[in-house]
């Protein structure tokens, strides 16, 4: 029987999708690729293969899951199987350098960025950002992990040469302009089937780890004096969001054979849009969706069902 195959390494991020597939009566099977075997002499089964491999897999003890997924995706594509978010999507997922190059190719502005390998090279690259705030981040990260804000070269030197320095899993550190927004928020645009679904504004006042998945959220901050805090949603879907940048994003996704993604941008004080992340392992926040009456995983399940139906007919 033909079915949907979900390629991933984190069950916490697939449970909402499989629930929707169950609701729609779509047959599916999960391929958890933190480990496994691949027999090149055999052909893959028939079906639709949806890749949800994450750049942050190493933070969950699955260091080589993306590398293994890359081989499996190549095997599937070599046999002509229908793959959603295939090898090219995975290449972008694990490299912000490749993301920025693709965005720039289609006239989309990204923050000025220098990629460096080695602590000495990181410090030398940061000289280009002197007298203004800048950030460092990992080329392969996910969830905003590894993002650090610096106001001076001395601060960076203390970090790089100190015990708290985080070595990127691929060895590549990015040094990047810090875009100062008038408000502590960024915008994330969601796409399914290569088409825009909705935009969500994300409150960044508590830091840079911005994964919208319910499994990544923490409880309310503890207030030691017992005062009630005004509840401010971290994720909020924007009603009737529209901007010319959406068409450019769709062109980038189409050119790179990416059907499902979340793309994040920030507006500067001058109103300029700077795009800084393409996430091909997109998640959705249930509270924000319930409030807005829009459900990304439901739309994704419908999309996968349509793709599977085309194979069965």
PDB file of C-alpha atoms in Angstrom:
ATOM      1  CA  UNK A   1       0.000   0.000   0.000  1.00  0.00           C
ATOM      2  CA  UNK A   2       1.316   3.440  -0.920  1.00  0.00           C
ATOM      3  CA  UNK A   3       1.654   5.753   2.044  1.00  0.00           C
ATOM      4  CA  UNK A   4       3.270   8.930   3.349  1.00  0.00           C
ATOM      5  CA  UNK A   5       6.734   8.382   4.835  1.00  0.00           C
ATOM      6  CA  UNK A   6       7.881  10.972   7.381  1.00  0.00           C
ATOM      7  CA  UNK A   7      11.662  11.307   7.582  1.00  0.00           C
ATOM      8  CA  UNK A   8      12.764  12.880  10.873  1.00  0.00           C
ATOM      9  CA  UNK A   9      14.768  12.519  14.104  1.00  0.00           C
ATOM     10  CA  UNK A  10      12.447  14.046  16.728  1.00  0.00           C
ATOM     11  CA  UNK A  11       9.093  12.448  17.515  1.00  0.00           C
ATOM     12  CA  UNK A  12       8.016  15.460  19.611  1.00  0.00           C
ATOM     13  CA  UNK A  13       7.857  17.484  16.397  1.00  0.00           C
ATOM     14  CA  UNK A  14       5.909  14.929  14.354  1.00  0.00           C
ATOM     15  CA  UNK A  15       3.105  14.021  16.746  1.00  0.00           C
ATOM     16  CA  UNK A  16       0.921  16.960  15.692  1.00  0.00           C
ATOM     17  CA  UNK A  17       1.335  16.018  12.018  1.00  0.00           C
ATOM     18  CA  UNK A  18       0.556  12.328  12.528  1.00  0.00           C
ATOM     19  CA  UNK A  19      -2.546  13.303  14.503  1.00  0.00           C
ATOM     20  CA  UNK A  20      -3.788  15.298  11.514  1.00  0.00           C
ATOM     21  CA  UNK A  21      -2.939  12.485   9.103  1.00  0.00           C
ATOM     22  CA  UNK A  22      -4.965  10.139  11.305  1.00  0.00           C
ATOM     23  CA  UNK A  23      -7.899  12.559  11.202  1.00  0.00           C
ATOM     24  CA  UNK A  24      -7.777  12.583   7.388  1.00  0.00           C
ATOM     25  CA  UNK A  25      -7.330   8.822   7.146  1.00  0.00           C
ATOM     26  CA  UNK A  26      -3.959   9.096   5.443  1.00  0.00           C
ATOM     27  CA  UNK A  27      -1.724   6.014   5.761  1.00  0.00           C
ATOM     28  CA  UNK A  28       1.770   6.885   6.948  1.00  0.00           C
ATOM     29  CA  UNK A  29       4.995   5.501   8.367  1.00  0.00           C
ATOM     30  CA  UNK A  30       7.698   7.267  10.335  1.00  0.00           C
ATOM     31  CA  UNK A  31      11.363   6.862   9.444  1.00  0.00           C
ATOM     32  CA  UNK A  32      13.376   7.988  12.477  1.00  0.00           C
ATOM     33  CA  UNK A  33      16.872   8.381  11.047  1.00  0.00           C
ATOM     34  CA  UNK A  34      19.046   8.943  14.099  1.00  0.00           C
ATOM     35  CA  UNK A  35      20.526   5.580  13.105  1.00  0.00           C
ATOM     36  CA  UNK A  36      19.793   2.845  10.560  1.00  0.00           C
ATOM     37  CA  UNK A  37      20.893   0.933   7.467  1.00  0.00           C
ATOM     38  CA  UNK A  38      20.516   1.646   3.760  1.00  0.00           C
ATOM     39  CA  UNK A  39      20.766  -1.229   1.291  1.00  0.00           C
ATOM     40  CA  UNK A  40      21.625   0.330  -2.080  1.00  0.00           C
ATOM     41  CA  UNK A  41      20.768  -2.903  -3.909  1.00  0.00           C
ATOM     42  CA  UNK A  42      17.093  -2.514  -2.978  1.00  0.00           C
ATOM     43  CA  UNK A  43      14.445  -0.145  -4.296  1.00  0.00           C
ATOM     44  CA  UNK A  44      12.495   2.091  -1.910  1.00  0.00           C
ATOM     45  CA  UNK A  45       8.771   1.517  -1.398  1.00  0.00           C
ATOM     46  CA  UNK A  46       6.214   3.508  -3.354  1.00  0.00           C
ATOM     47  CA  UNK A  47       4.744   6.563  -1.705  1.00  0.00           C
ATOM     48  CA  UNK A  48       5.294  10.200  -0.758  1.00  0.00           C
ATOM     49  CA  UNK A  49       8.406  10.913   1.295  1.00  0.00           C
ATOM     50  CA  UNK A  50       8.342  14.037   3.447  1.00  0.00           C
ATOM     51  CA  UNK A  51      11.674  15.161   4.906  1.00  0.00           C
ATOM     52  CA  UNK A  52      11.532  16.854   8.335  1.00  0.00           C
ATOM     53  CA  UNK A  53      15.195  16.453   9.231  1.00  0.00           C
ATOM     54  CA  UNK A  54      16.414  19.219  11.526  1.00  0.00           C
ATOM     55  CA  UNK A  55      19.649  21.208  11.661  1.00  0.00           C
ATOM     56  CA  UNK A  56      19.478  21.052  15.470  1.00  0.00           C
ATOM     57  CA  UNK A  57      19.487  17.232  15.617  1.00  0.00           C
ATOM     58  CA  UNK A  58      22.909  17.226  17.286  1.00  0.00           C
ATOM     59  CA  UNK A  59      21.419  18.989  20.319  1.00  0.00           C
ATOM     60  CA  UNK A  60      19.260  15.895  20.907  1.00  0.00           C
ATOM     61  CA  UNK A  61      22.133  13.411  20.619  1.00  0.00           C
ATOM     62  CA  UNK A  62      21.489  12.663  16.921  1.00  0.00           C
ATOM     63  CA  UNK A  63      24.764  13.996  15.562  1.00  0.00           C
ATOM     64  CA  UNK A  64      24.751  12.247  12.195  1.00  0.00           C
ATOM     65  CA  UNK A  65      21.009  12.148  11.469  1.00  0.00           C
ATOM     66  CA  UNK A  66      21.186  14.868   8.746  1.00  0.00           C
ATOM     67  CA  UNK A  67      24.120  13.124   7.065  1.00  0.00           C
ATOM     68  CA  UNK A  68      22.259   9.809   7.036  1.00  0.00           C
ATOM     69  CA  UNK A  69      19.076  11.531   5.850  1.00  0.00           C
ATOM     70  CA  UNK A  70      21.036  13.029   2.961  1.00  0.00           C
ATOM     71  CA  UNK A  71      21.993   9.556   1.746  1.00  0.00           C
ATOM     72  CA  UNK A  72      18.428   8.270   2.111  1.00  0.00           C
ATOM     73  CA  UNK A  73      17.011  11.252   0.199  1.00  0.00           C
ATOM     74  CA  UNK A  74      19.539  10.765  -2.606  1.00  0.00           C
ATOM     75  CA  UNK A  75      18.519   7.083  -2.793  1.00  0.00           C
ATOM     76  CA  UNK A  76      14.844   8.018  -3.007  1.00  0.00           C
ATOM     77  CA  UNK A  77      15.439  10.627  -5.691  1.00  0.00           C
ATOM     78  CA  UNK A  78      17.652   8.271  -7.699  1.00  0.00           C
ATOM     79  CA  UNK A  79      14.667   5.894  -7.904  1.00  0.00           C
ATOM     80  CA  UNK A  80      12.281   8.647  -8.938  1.00  0.00           C
ATOM     81  CA  UNK A  81      10.212   8.685  -5.760  1.00  0.00           C
ATOM     82  CA  UNK A  82       8.064  11.684  -4.835  1.00  0.00           C
ATOM     83  CA  UNK A  83      10.095  13.565  -2.216  1.00  0.00           C
ATOM     84  CA  UNK A  84       8.873  16.649  -0.378  1.00  0.00           C
ATOM     85  CA  UNK A  85      11.810  18.814   0.776  1.00  0.00           C
ATOM     86  CA  UNK A  86      14.526  16.671  -0.774  1.00  0.00           C
ATOM     87  CA  UNK A  87      18.307  16.871  -0.863  1.00  0.00           C
ATOM     88  CA  UNK A  88      18.425  20.552  -1.812  1.00  0.00           C
ATOM     89  CA  UNK A  89      16.098  21.475   1.064  1.00  0.00           C
ATOM     90  CA  UNK A  90      18.363  19.571   3.453  1.00  0.00           C
ATOM     91  CA  UNK A  91      21.416  21.429   2.123  1.00  0.00           C
ATOM     92  CA  UNK A  92      19.778  24.732   3.005  1.00  0.00           C
ATOM     93  CA  UNK A  93      18.509  23.433   6.348  1.00  0.00           C
ATOM     94  CA  UNK A  94      22.028  22.718   7.604  1.00  0.00           C
ATOM     95  CA  UNK A  95      23.801  25.781   6.151  1.00  0.00           C
ATOM     96  CA  UNK A  96      22.895  29.416   6.665  1.00  0.00           C
ATOM     97  CA  UNK A  97      25.671  30.336   4.227  1.00  0.00           C
ATOM     98  CA  UNK A  98      23.834  28.516   1.435  1.00  0.00           C
ATOM     99  CA  UNK A  99      20.545  30.073   2.581  1.00  0.00           C
ATOM    100  CA  UNK A 100      21.938  33.601   2.336  1.00  0.00           C
ATOM    101  CA  UNK A 101      23.488  32.981  -1.065  1.00  0.00           C
ATOM    102  CA  UNK A 102      20.137  31.776  -2.414  1.00  0.00           C
ATOM    103  CA  UNK A 103      18.210  34.659  -0.846  1.00  0.00           C
ATOM    104  CA  UNK A 104      20.665  37.202  -2.268  1.00  0.00           C
ATOM    105  CA  UNK A 105      20.386  35.579  -5.697  1.00  0.00           C
ATOM    106  CA  UNK A 106      16.705  36.563  -5.770  1.00  0.00           C
ATOM    107  CA  UNK A 107      17.217  40.120  -4.556  1.00  0.00           C
ATOM    108  CA  UNK A 108      16.391  39.432  -0.906  1.00  0.00           C
ATOM    109  CA  UNK A 109      18.441  41.419   1.599  1.00  0.00           C
ATOM    110  CA  UNK A 110      20.246  39.528   4.366  1.00  0.00           C
ATOM    111  CA  UNK A 111      22.394  40.917   7.201  1.00  0.00           C
ATOM    112  CA  UNK A 112      26.043  41.379   6.282  1.00  0.00           C
ATOM    113  CA  UNK A 113      27.722  38.106   7.231  1.00  0.00           C
ATOM    114  CA  UNK A 114      31.236  36.672   7.363  1.00  0.00           C
ATOM    115  CA  UNK A 115      31.758  32.930   7.830  1.00  0.00           C
ATOM    116  CA  UNK A 116      34.835  31.888   9.788  1.00  0.00           C
ATOM    117  CA  UNK A 117      36.511  28.654  10.887  1.00  0.00           C
ATOM    118  CA  UNK A 118      38.876  28.872  13.852  1.00  0.00           C
ATOM    119  CA  UNK A 119      38.914  31.221  16.833  1.00  0.00           C
ATOM    120  CA  UNK A 120      41.609  33.463  15.369  1.00  0.00           C
ATOM    121  CA  UNK A 121      39.618  33.851  12.160  1.00  0.00           C
ATOM    122  CA  UNK A 122      36.457  34.693  14.121  1.00  0.00           C
ATOM    123  CA  UNK A 123      38.258  37.520  15.907  1.00  0.00           C
ATOM    124  CA  UNK A 124      39.812  38.805  12.682  1.00  0.00           C
ATOM    125  CA  UNK A 125      36.447  38.766  10.902  1.00  0.00           C
ATOM    126  CA  UNK A 126      34.827  40.731  13.736  1.00  0.00           C
ATOM    127  CA  UNK A 127      37.196  43.654  13.050  1.00  0.00           C
ATOM    128  CA  UNK A 128      34.960  44.371  10.036  1.00  0.00           C
ATOM    129  CA  UNK A 129      32.101  45.110  12.462  1.00  0.00           C
ATOM    130  CA  UNK A 130      33.968  47.478  14.767  1.00  0.00           C
ATOM    131  CA  UNK A 131      32.117  50.322  16.529  1.00  0.00           C
ATOM    132  CA  UNK A 132      28.695  48.721  16.135  1.00  0.00           C
ATOM    133  CA  UNK A 133      26.861  45.796  17.730  1.00  0.00           C
ATOM    134  CA  UNK A 134      27.149  42.435  15.999  1.00  0.00           C
ATOM    135  CA  UNK A 135      26.127  38.845  16.613  1.00  0.00           C
ATOM    136  CA  UNK A 136      27.700  35.452  16.205  1.00  0.00           C
ATOM    137  CA  UNK A 137      25.700  32.359  15.318  1.00  0.00           C
ATOM    138  CA  UNK A 138      26.304  28.828  14.174  1.00  0.00           C
ATOM    139  CA  UNK A 139      26.113  28.063  10.462  1.00  0.00           C
ATOM    140  CA  UNK A 140      24.273  24.854  11.351  1.00  0.00           C
ATOM    141  CA  UNK A 141      22.113  25.387  14.401  1.00  0.00           C
ATOM    142  CA  UNK A 142      18.318  25.595  14.494  1.00  0.00           C
ATOM    143  CA  UNK A 143      16.045  27.195  17.116  1.00  0.00           C
ATOM    144  CA  UNK A 144      18.352  30.213  17.387  1.00  0.00           C
ATOM    145  CA  UNK A 145      20.909  28.159  19.301  1.00  0.00           C
ATOM    146  CA  UNK A 146      24.355  29.665  19.656  1.00  0.00           C
ATOM    147  CA  UNK A 147      23.284  33.258  18.931  1.00  0.00           C
ATOM    148  CA  UNK A 148      25.354  35.780  20.926  1.00  0.00           C
ATOM    149  CA  UNK A 149      25.156  39.587  20.845  1.00  0.00           C
ATOM    150  CA  UNK A 150      28.321  41.665  21.270  1.00  0.00           C
ATOM    151  CA  UNK A 151      28.910  45.389  21.657  1.00  0.00           C
ATOM    152  CA  UNK A 152      32.712  45.258  21.310  1.00  0.00           C
ATOM    153  CA  UNK A 153      35.620  43.208  20.038  1.00  0.00           C
ATOM    154  CA  UNK A 154      36.829  42.824  23.616  1.00  0.00           C
ATOM    155  CA  UNK A 155      33.539  41.171  24.565  1.00  0.00           C
ATOM    156  CA  UNK A 156      33.867  38.727  21.668  1.00  0.00           C
ATOM    157  CA  UNK A 157      37.496  37.973  22.583  1.00  0.00           C
ATOM    158  CA  UNK A 158      36.502  37.133  26.157  1.00  0.00           C
ATOM    159  CA  UNK A 159      33.777  34.826  24.861  1.00  0.00           C
ATOM    160  CA  UNK A 160      35.825  33.067  22.171  1.00  0.00           C
ATOM    161  CA  UNK A 161      38.780  32.497  24.479  1.00  0.00           C
ATOM    162  CA  UNK A 162      36.635  31.641  27.507  1.00  0.00           C
ATOM    163  CA  UNK A 163      35.042  28.435  28.785  1.00  0.00           C
ATOM    164  CA  UNK A 164      31.527  29.320  27.562  1.00  0.00           C
ATOM    165  CA  UNK A 165      32.451  29.353  23.857  1.00  0.00           C
ATOM    166  CA  UNK A 166      30.168  27.069  21.845  1.00  0.00           C
ATOM    167  CA  UNK A 167      31.966  25.254  19.039  1.00  0.00           C
ATOM    168  CA  UNK A 168      29.634  24.934  16.002  1.00  0.00           C
ATOM    169  CA  UNK A 169      28.893  21.348  15.038  1.00  0.00           C
ATOM    170  CA  UNK A 170      30.216  21.983  11.498  1.00  0.00           C
ATOM    171  CA  UNK A 171      33.019  24.258  12.693  1.00  0.00           C
ATOM    172  CA  UNK A 172      31.624  27.335  10.919  1.00  0.00           C
ATOM    173  CA  UNK A 173      30.795  30.453  12.941  1.00  0.00           C
ATOM    174  CA  UNK A 174      28.974  33.376  11.367  1.00  0.00           C
ATOM    175  CA  UNK A 175      29.755  36.967  12.355  1.00  0.00           C
ATOM    176  CA  UNK A 176      26.834  39.163  11.391  1.00  0.00           C
ATOM    177  CA  UNK A 177      25.442  42.680  11.594  1.00  0.00           C
ATOM    178  CA  UNK A 178      22.982  43.084  14.454  1.00  0.00           C
ATOM    179  CA  UNK A 179      19.766  44.524  13.036  1.00  0.00           C
ATOM    180  CA  UNK A 180      18.210  46.787  15.643  1.00  0.00           C
ATOM    181  CA  UNK A 181      14.428  46.577  15.341  1.00  0.00           C
ATOM    182  CA  UNK A 182      12.160  49.282  16.805  1.00  0.00           C
ATOM    183  CA  UNK A 183      10.353  46.519  18.697  1.00  0.00           C
ATOM    184  CA  UNK A 184      11.589  43.203  20.103  1.00  0.00           C
ATOM    185  CA  UNK A 185       9.963  41.042  17.478  1.00  0.00           C
ATOM    186  CA  UNK A 186      10.614  39.183  14.263  1.00  0.00           C
ATOM    187  CA  UNK A 187       8.239  37.862  11.591  1.00  0.00           C
ATOM    188  CA  UNK A 188       8.050  34.271  10.426  1.00  0.00           C
ATOM    189  CA  UNK A 189       6.277  33.436   7.146  1.00  0.00           C
ATOM    190  CA  UNK A 190       4.950  29.912   6.691  1.00  0.00           C
ATOM    191  CA  UNK A 191       4.722  28.146   3.318  1.00  0.00           C
ATOM    192  CA  UNK A 192       3.088  24.840   2.411  1.00  0.00           C
ATOM    193  CA  UNK A 193       3.126  23.444  -1.120  1.00  0.00           C
ATOM    194  CA  UNK A 194       5.438  26.356  -1.920  1.00  0.00           C
ATOM    195  CA  UNK A 195       2.641  28.846  -1.236  1.00  0.00           C
ATOM    196  CA  UNK A 196       2.226  31.364   1.575  1.00  0.00           C
ATOM    197  CA  UNK A 197      -0.091  30.251   4.398  1.00  0.00           C
ATOM    198  CA  UNK A 198       0.283  32.861   7.129  1.00  0.00           C
ATOM    199  CA  UNK A 199       2.758  35.078   8.976  1.00  0.00           C
ATOM    200  CA  UNK A 200       3.365  35.074  12.710  1.00  0.00           C
ATOM    201  CA  UNK A 201       5.068  37.727  14.790  1.00  0.00           C
ATOM    202  CA  UNK A 202       7.405  36.399  17.454  1.00  0.00           C
ATOM    203  CA  UNK A 203       8.341  38.253  20.630  1.00  0.00           C
ATOM    204  CA  UNK A 204      12.142  38.135  21.023  1.00  0.00           C
ATOM    205  CA  UNK A 205      12.391  40.037  24.303  1.00  0.00           C
ATOM    206  CA  UNK A 206      13.323  36.829  26.171  1.00  0.00           C
ATOM    207  CA  UNK A 207      16.099  35.856  23.749  1.00  0.00           C
ATOM    208  CA  UNK A 208      16.833  34.240  20.413  1.00  0.00           C
ATOM    209  CA  UNK A 209      15.557  30.663  20.850  1.00  0.00           C
ATOM    210  CA  UNK A 210      12.449  31.060  18.735  1.00  0.00           C
ATOM    211  CA  UNK A 211      11.240  27.544  17.929  1.00  0.00           C
ATOM    212  CA  UNK A 212       7.417  27.697  17.728  1.00  0.00           C
ATOM    213  CA  UNK A 213       6.889  24.003  18.473  1.00  0.00           C
ATOM    214  CA  UNK A 214       4.866  23.342  21.620  1.00  0.00           C
ATOM    215  CA  UNK A 215       7.535  20.902  22.844  1.00  0.00           C
ATOM    216  CA  UNK A 216      10.087  23.751  22.904  1.00  0.00           C
ATOM    217  CA  UNK A 217       8.006  26.138  25.013  1.00  0.00           C
ATOM    218  CA  UNK A 218       8.615  26.801  28.694  1.00  0.00           C
ATOM    219  CA  UNK A 219       6.140  27.704  31.406  1.00  0.00           C
ATOM    220  CA  UNK A 220       5.404  31.197  32.715  1.00  0.00           C
ATOM    221  CA  UNK A 221       8.360  32.958  34.308  1.00  0.00           C
ATOM    222  CA  UNK A 222       8.309  32.709  38.095  1.00  0.00           C
ATOM    223  CA  UNK A 223       7.670  36.014  39.844  1.00  0.00           C
ATOM    224  CA  UNK A 224       9.278  35.910  43.322  1.00  0.00           C
ATOM    225  CA  UNK A 225       7.228  38.784  44.766  1.00  0.00           C
ATOM    226  CA  UNK A 226       3.909  37.277  43.737  1.00  0.00           C
ATOM    227  CA  UNK A 227       2.889  40.111  41.431  1.00  0.00           C
ATOM    228  CA  UNK A 228       0.689  39.207  38.502  1.00  0.00           C
ATOM    229  CA  UNK A 229       2.345  39.692  35.148  1.00  0.00           C
ATOM    230  CA  UNK A 230       0.513  40.806  32.072  1.00  0.00           C
ATOM    231  CA  UNK A 231       0.370  37.854  29.727  1.00  0.00           C
ATOM    232  CA  UNK A 232       2.012  38.620  26.407  1.00  0.00           C
ATOM    233  CA  UNK A 233       1.862  35.922  23.730  1.00  0.00           C
ATOM    234  CA  UNK A 234       5.249  34.936  22.331  1.00  0.00           C
ATOM    235  CA  UNK A 235       3.671  33.894  19.023  1.00  0.00           C
ATOM    236  CA  UNK A 236       0.795  35.741  17.350  1.00  0.00           C
ATOM    237  CA  UNK A 237      -0.524  35.184  13.828  1.00  0.00           C
ATOM    238  CA  UNK A 238      -0.825  38.402  11.831  1.00  0.00           C
ATOM    239  CA  UNK A 239      -4.256  38.887  10.268  1.00  0.00           C
ATOM    240  CA  UNK A 240      -4.239  39.509   6.494  1.00  0.00           C
ATOM    241  CA  UNK A 241      -0.459  39.839   6.247  1.00  0.00           C
ATOM    242  CA  UNK A 242       0.680  41.012   2.819  1.00  0.00           C
ATOM    243  CA  UNK A 243       4.073  42.168   1.540  1.00  0.00           C
ATOM    244  CA  UNK A 244       5.986  42.076  -1.787  1.00  0.00           C
ATOM    245  CA  UNK A 245       8.680  39.945  -0.104  1.00  0.00           C
ATOM    246  CA  UNK A 246       6.288  36.960  -0.097  1.00  0.00           C
ATOM    247  CA  UNK A 247       6.528  36.482  -3.872  1.00  0.00           C
ATOM    248  CA  UNK A 248      10.317  36.601  -3.672  1.00  0.00           C
ATOM    249  CA  UNK A 249      10.268  33.966  -0.952  1.00  0.00           C
ATOM    250  CA  UNK A 250       8.058  31.744  -3.115  1.00  0.00           C
ATOM    251  CA  UNK A 251      10.523  32.114  -5.995  1.00  0.00           C
ATOM    252  CA  UNK A 252      13.426  31.043  -3.750  1.00  0.00           C
ATOM    253  CA  UNK A 253      11.507  28.007  -2.514  1.00  0.00           C
ATOM    254  CA  UNK A 254      10.477  26.963  -6.029  1.00  0.00           C
ATOM    255  CA  UNK A 255      14.027  27.330  -7.364  1.00  0.00           C
ATOM    256  CA  UNK A 256      15.350  25.109  -4.580  1.00  0.00           C
ATOM    257  CA  UNK A 257      12.548  22.502  -4.744  1.00  0.00           C
ATOM    258  CA  UNK A 258      11.340  23.327  -1.223  1.00  0.00           C
ATOM    259  CA  UNK A 259       7.637  22.804  -0.628  1.00  0.00           C
ATOM    260  CA  UNK A 260       7.387  23.352   3.143  1.00  0.00           C
ATOM    261  CA  UNK A 261       9.283  26.045   5.043  1.00  0.00           C
ATOM    262  CA  UNK A 262       9.201  28.883   7.529  1.00  0.00           C
ATOM    263  CA  UNK A 263      11.190  32.005   6.562  1.00  0.00           C
ATOM    264  CA  UNK A 264      12.095  34.615   9.180  1.00  0.00           C
ATOM    265  CA  UNK A 265      12.826  38.306   8.775  1.00  0.00           C
ATOM    266  CA  UNK A 266      13.365  41.381  10.916  1.00  0.00           C
ATOM    267  CA  UNK A 267      12.604  45.035  10.141  1.00  0.00           C
ATOM    268  CA  UNK A 268      15.212  47.659  10.931  1.00  0.00           C
ATOM    269  CA  UNK A 269      14.395  51.035  12.453  1.00  0.00           C
ATOM    270  CA  UNK A 270      14.345  52.397   8.902  1.00  0.00           C
ATOM    271  CA  UNK A 271      11.719  49.821   7.901  1.00  0.00           C
ATOM    272  CA  UNK A 272      14.060  47.680   5.793  1.00  0.00           C
ATOM    273  CA  UNK A 273      13.454  43.925   5.759  1.00  0.00           C
ATOM    274  CA  UNK A 274      16.422  41.657   6.516  1.00  0.00           C
ATOM    275  CA  UNK A 275      15.829  37.932   6.005  1.00  0.00           C
ATOM    276  CA  UNK A 276      18.027  35.668   8.108  1.00  0.00           C
ATOM    277  CA  UNK A 277      16.631  32.126   8.219  1.00  0.00           C
ATOM    278  CA  UNK A 278      14.956  29.479   6.059  1.00  0.00           C
ATOM    279  CA  UNK A 279      13.674  26.619   8.208  1.00  0.00           C
ATOM    280  CA  UNK A 280      12.671  23.550   6.190  1.00  0.00           C
ATOM    281  CA  UNK A 281      11.681  21.654   9.341  1.00  0.00           C
ATOM    282  CA  UNK A 282       8.940  24.089  10.199  1.00  0.00           C
ATOM    283  CA  UNK A 283       6.771  23.835  13.303  1.00  0.00           C
ATOM    284  CA  UNK A 284       3.643  25.706  14.366  1.00  0.00           C
ATOM    285  CA  UNK A 285       2.451  27.104  17.671  1.00  0.00           C
ATOM    286  CA  UNK A 286      -0.905  25.682  18.769  1.00  0.00           C
ATOM    287  CA  UNK A 287      -1.954  28.609  20.980  1.00  0.00           C
ATOM    288  CA  UNK A 288      -1.411  31.164  18.230  1.00  0.00           C
ATOM    289  CA  UNK A 289      -3.174  28.962  15.685  1.00  0.00           C
ATOM    290  CA  UNK A 290      -6.172  28.287  17.915  1.00  0.00           C
ATOM    291  CA  UNK A 291      -6.626  31.995  18.511  1.00  0.00           C
ATOM    292  CA  UNK A 292      -6.415  32.772  14.768  1.00  0.00           C
ATOM    293  CA  UNK A 293      -8.332  29.718  13.553  1.00  0.00           C
ATOM    294  CA  UNK A 294      -5.519  28.706  11.206  1.00  0.00           C
ATOM    295  CA  UNK A 295      -3.765  25.344  11.486  1.00  0.00           C
ATOM    296  CA  UNK A 296      -0.483  24.695   9.730  1.00  0.00           C
ATOM    297  CA  UNK A 297      -0.265  20.967  10.434  1.00  0.00           C
ATOM    298  CA  UNK A 298      -3.779  20.458   9.107  1.00  0.00           C
ATOM    299  CA  UNK A 299      -2.866  22.265   5.880  1.00  0.00           C
ATOM    300  CA  UNK A 300       0.337  20.237   5.679  1.00  0.00           C
ATOM    301  CA  UNK A 301      -1.565  16.964   6.158  1.00  0.00           C
ATOM    302  CA  UNK A 302      -4.009  17.991   3.421  1.00  0.00           C
ATOM    303  CA  UNK A 303      -1.088  18.786   1.105  1.00  0.00           C
ATOM    304  CA  UNK A 304       0.527  15.396   1.745  1.00  0.00           C
ATOM    305  CA  UNK A 305      -2.824  13.680   1.183  1.00  0.00           C
ATOM    306  CA  UNK A 306      -3.207  15.415  -2.184  1.00  0.00           C
ATOM    307  CA  UNK A 307       0.302  14.347  -3.196  1.00  0.00           C
ATOM    308  CA  UNK A 308      -0.419  10.754  -2.187  1.00  0.00           C
ATOM    309  CA  UNK A 309      -3.778  10.741  -3.994  1.00  0.00           C
ATOM    310  CA  UNK A 310      -2.006  11.743  -7.209  1.00  0.00           C
ATOM    311  CA  UNK A 311       0.166   8.633  -6.959  1.00  0.00           C
ATOM    312  CA  UNK A 312      -2.756   6.332  -6.266  1.00  0.00           C
ATOM    313  CA  UNK A 313      -4.947   7.549  -9.142  1.00  0.00           C
TER     314      UNK A 313
END
